CSV table of C-alpha atoms and ligand atoms in Angstrom, one decimal:
chain,number,residue,atom,x,y,z
E,1,MET,CA,-6.9,7.4,-17.2
E,2,GLU,CA,-4.3,6.0,-14.9
E,3,ARG,CA,-1.7,7.5,-12.5
E,4,THR,CA,1.9,6.5,-11.8
E,5,LEU,CA,4.8,7.7,-9.7
E,6,THR,CA,8.1,8.8,-11.1
E,7,ILE,CA,11.2,10.0,-9.4
E,8,LEU,CA,13.9,12.0,-11.2
E,9,LYS,CA,16.9,10.6,-9.4
E,10,PRO,CA,19.7,12.7,-7.8
E,11,ASP,CA,21.9,12.3,-10.9
E,12,SER,CA,19.3,13.9,-13.1
E,13,VAL,CA,18.6,16.8,-10.7
E,14,ALA,CA,22.3,17.5,-10.1
E,15,ALA,CA,23.0,17.5,-13.8
E,16,GLY,CA,20.2,20.1,-14.4
E,17,ASN,CA,18.2,17.6,-16.4
E,18,SER,CA,14.9,17.7,-14.6
E,19,GLY,CA,13.4,20.3,-16.9
E,20,LYS,CA,14.4,18.3,-20.0
E,21,ILE,CA,13.0,15.1,-18.6
E,22,ILE,CA,9.7,16.8,-17.6
E,23,ASP,CA,9.5,18.1,-21.2
E,24,HIS,CA,10.1,14.6,-22.5
E,25,LEU,CA,7.4,13.1,-20.3
E,26,GLU,CA,4.8,15.8,-21.3
E,27,ALA,CA,5.7,15.3,-24.9
E,28,GLU,CA,4.8,11.6,-24.4
E,29,GLY,CA,1.3,12.6,-23.1
E,30,PHE,CA,1.8,12.6,-19.4
E,31,GLU,CA,0.2,15.3,-17.3
E,32,VAL,CA,2.0,16.3,-14.1
E,33,VAL,CA,-0.7,16.0,-11.4
E,34,ALA,CA,1.6,16.8,-8.4
E,35,ILE,CA,5.3,17.5,-8.0
E,36,ARG,CA,7.7,17.7,-5.1
E,37,LYS,CA,11.4,18.4,-4.8
E,38,LEU,CA,12.9,16.8,-1.7
E,39,ARG,CA,16.0,15.1,-0.4
E,40,LEU,CA,15.2,11.6,0.8
E,41,SER,CA,16.4,10.6,4.3
E,42,GLU,CA,18.2,7.3,4.6
E,43,ALA,CA,15.2,5.7,6.2
E,44,GLN,CA,12.9,6.9,3.4
E,45,ALA,CA,15.2,5.6,0.7
E,46,GLN,CA,15.5,2.2,2.5
E,47,ALA,CA,11.7,2.0,2.9
E,48,PHE,CA,11.1,3.0,-0.7
E,49,TYR,CA,13.4,0.3,-2.1
E,50,GLU,CA,12.6,-2.2,0.7
E,51,VAL,CA,11.8,-4.9,-2.0
E,52,HIS,CA,15.6,-4.9,-2.9
E,53,ARG,CA,16.9,-5.1,0.7
E,54,GLU,CA,18.6,-8.5,0.1
E,55,ARG,CA,20.2,-7.5,-3.2
E,56,PRO,CA,23.9,-6.8,-3.3
E,57,PHE,CA,23.4,-3.3,-4.7
E,58,TYR,CA,20.9,-2.2,-1.9
E,59,SER,CA,23.3,-0.1,0.3
E,60,SER,CA,24.8,1.6,-2.7
E,61,LEU,CA,21.4,2.3,-4.1
E,62,VAL,CA,20.3,3.9,-0.8
E,63,ALA,CA,23.5,6.0,-0.7
E,64,PHE,CA,22.9,7.2,-4.3
E,65,MET,CA,19.2,8.0,-3.7
E,66,THR,CA,20.1,10.2,-0.7
E,67,GLU,CA,23.1,12.0,-2.2
E,68,GLY,CA,21.1,15.0,-3.3
E,69,PRO,CA,17.5,16.2,-4.0
E,70,VAL,CA,15.1,14.3,-6.2
E,71,VAL,CA,11.9,15.4,-8.0
E,72,ALA,CA,8.9,13.1,-7.3
E,73,MET,CA,5.9,13.5,-9.6
E,74,ALA,CA,2.4,12.0,-9.9
E,75,LEU,CA,1.8,11.5,-13.6
E,76,GLU,CA,-1.4,10.8,-15.4
E,77,ARG,CA,-2.2,9.4,-18.9
E,78,GLU,CA,-3.8,6.3,-20.5
E,79,ASN,CA,-1.9,3.2,-19.5
E,80,ALA,CA,0.5,5.4,-17.4
E,81,VAL,CA,2.3,2.6,-15.7
E,82,ARG,CA,3.2,0.6,-18.8
E,83,LYS,CA,3.8,3.7,-20.9
E,84,LEU,CA,6.2,5.3,-18.4
E,85,ARG,CA,8.3,2.1,-18.2
E,86,GLU,CA,8.5,2.2,-22.0
E,87,VAL,CA,9.5,5.9,-22.1
E,88,MET,CA,12.1,5.3,-19.3
E,89,GLY,CA,13.9,2.5,-21.1
E,90,ALA,CA,15.7,-0.6,-19.6
E,91,THR,CA,17.3,-0.4,-16.1
E,92,ASN,CA,20.7,-0.7,-17.6
E,93,PRO,CA,21.2,2.2,-20.1
E,94,ASP,CA,23.3,-0.1,-22.3
E,95,ASP,CA,20.1,-2.0,-22.9
E,96,ALA,CA,17.8,1.0,-23.1
E,97,ALA,CA,16.1,1.7,-26.5
E,98,PRO,CA,17.4,4.8,-28.3
E,99,GLY,CA,15.4,8.0,-27.4
E,100,THR,CA,14.3,6.7,-24.0
E,101,VAL,CA,15.0,8.8,-20.9
E,102,ARG,CA,17.7,6.3,-19.7
E,103,ALA,CA,19.4,6.1,-23.1
E,104,LEU,CA,19.6,9.9,-23.1
E,105,HIS,CA,20.4,10.7,-19.5
E,106,ALA,CA,21.5,7.6,-17.5
E,107,SER,CA,25.2,7.0,-16.8
E,108,SER,CA,25.2,3.4,-15.3
E,109,ILE,CA,22.8,0.7,-14.2
E,110,GLU,CA,22.7,2.4,-10.8
E,111,ARG,CA,22.8,6.1,-11.8
E,112,ASN,CA,19.9,5.6,-14.2
E,113,ALA,CA,18.1,9.0,-14.1
E,114,ILE,CA,14.5,8.0,-13.4
E,115,HIS,CA,12.3,5.7,-11.4
E,116,GLY,CA,8.9,4.5,-12.5
E,117,SER,CA,6.3,2.3,-10.7
E,118,ASP,CA,6.3,-1.2,-12.1
E,119,SER,CA,2.6,-2.1,-11.6
E,120,PRO,CA,-0.7,-0.3,-11.0
E,121,GLU,CA,-0.7,-1.8,-7.4
E,122,ASN,CA,2.7,-0.4,-6.7
E,123,ALA,CA,1.9,2.9,-8.3
E,124,LEU,CA,-0.9,3.4,-5.7
E,125,LEU,CA,1.4,2.6,-2.9
E,126,GLU,CA,4.3,4.7,-4.2
E,127,LEU,CA,1.9,7.7,-4.9
E,128,ALA,CA,0.8,7.5,-1.3
E,129,PHE,CA,4.5,7.4,-0.2
E,130,PHE,CA,5.1,10.9,-1.6
E,131,PHE,CA,1.7,12.6,-1.8
E,132,SER,CA,-1.4,13.0,0.3
E,133,ARG,CA,-4.9,12.7,-1.1
E,134,ALA,CA,-5.3,16.5,-1.0
E,135,ASP,CA,-2.2,16.8,-3.4
E,136,LEU,CA,-3.8,14.4,-5.9
E,137,VAL,CA,-7.0,16.1,-6.7
E,138,GLY,CA,-5.7,16.6,-10.2
M,201,ATP,P1,13.3,1.7,-10.6
M,201,ATP,O1,12.7,0.8,-9.6
M,201,ATP,O2,14.3,2.7,-10.0
M,201,ATP,O3,12.3,2.3,-11.5
M,201,ATP,P2,13.9,-0.5,-12.3
M,201,ATP,O4,12.5,-1.0,-11.9
M,201,ATP,O5,14.2,-0.4,-13.7
M,201,ATP,O6,14.3,0.8,-11.6
M,201,ATP,P3,14.9,-2.3,-10.3
M,201,ATP,O7,15.3,-3.7,-10.6
M,201,ATP,O8,13.7,-2.1,-9.6
M,201,ATP,O9,15.0,-1.5,-11.7
M,201,ATP,O10,16.1,-1.7,-9.5
M,201,ATP,C1,15.9,-0.5,-8.7
M,201,ATP,C2,17.1,0.4,-8.9
M,201,ATP,O11,18.3,-0.2,-8.3
M,201,ATP,C3,17.6,0.6,-10.4
M,201,ATP,O12,16.8,1.6,-11.1
M,201,ATP,C4,19.0,1.0,-10.2
M,201,ATP,O13,19.1,2.4,-9.8
M,201,ATP,C5,19.4,0.1,-9.1
M,201,ATP,N1,20.0,-1.1,-9.6
M,201,ATP,C6,19.3,-2.2,-10.1
M,201,ATP,N2,20.1,-3.2,-10.5
M,201,ATP,C7,21.4,-2.8,-10.2
M,201,ATP,C8,22.6,-3.4,-10.3
M,201,ATP,N3,22.8,-4.6,-10.8
M,201,ATP,N4,23.7,-2.7,-9.8
M,201,ATP,C9,23.6,-1.5,-9.3
M,201,ATP,N5,22.4,-0.8,-9.1
M,201,ATP,C10,21.3,-1.5,-9.6
M,202,MG,MG1,11.9,-1.1,-9.9
């Protein structure tokens, strides 16, 4: 079993899609190990997406991620990191495979509904960003 971190982004929460997306993830075999609804501060969003600091979309991405509440979850299943990326679909919803979360719920390359860790190493770092060890007992 492996764990990964997902964030239902502010567009999903504002549209009332969090329940639908959680259903979708559970139907794909993910167990919700921990869940938090919170509004990211600017400093938190900047730190979370630090790897993109030099990209032209960074300040817009930080503004988007702080515009309203998000739902962060620790998810568990076999090959969780790779499988979540598959179930999410491509970053740009125009390229996302039919039936993926982004094909169903994203409205643009920025407002794309969901985040998922991109490697097992980053999953551990991102899980620790949102959850304490006591939250992750399973
Ligand atoms: P995430 O890290 O949120 O799971 P991702 O790994 O599919 O998404 P990244 O390249 O890590 O994509 O980009 C992080 C986020 O930045 C994207 O999900 C999207 O919200 C935003 N983003 C990426 N590329 C662009 C772009 N060209 N224009 C605007 N926003 C973008
Ligand atoms: Mg990414």
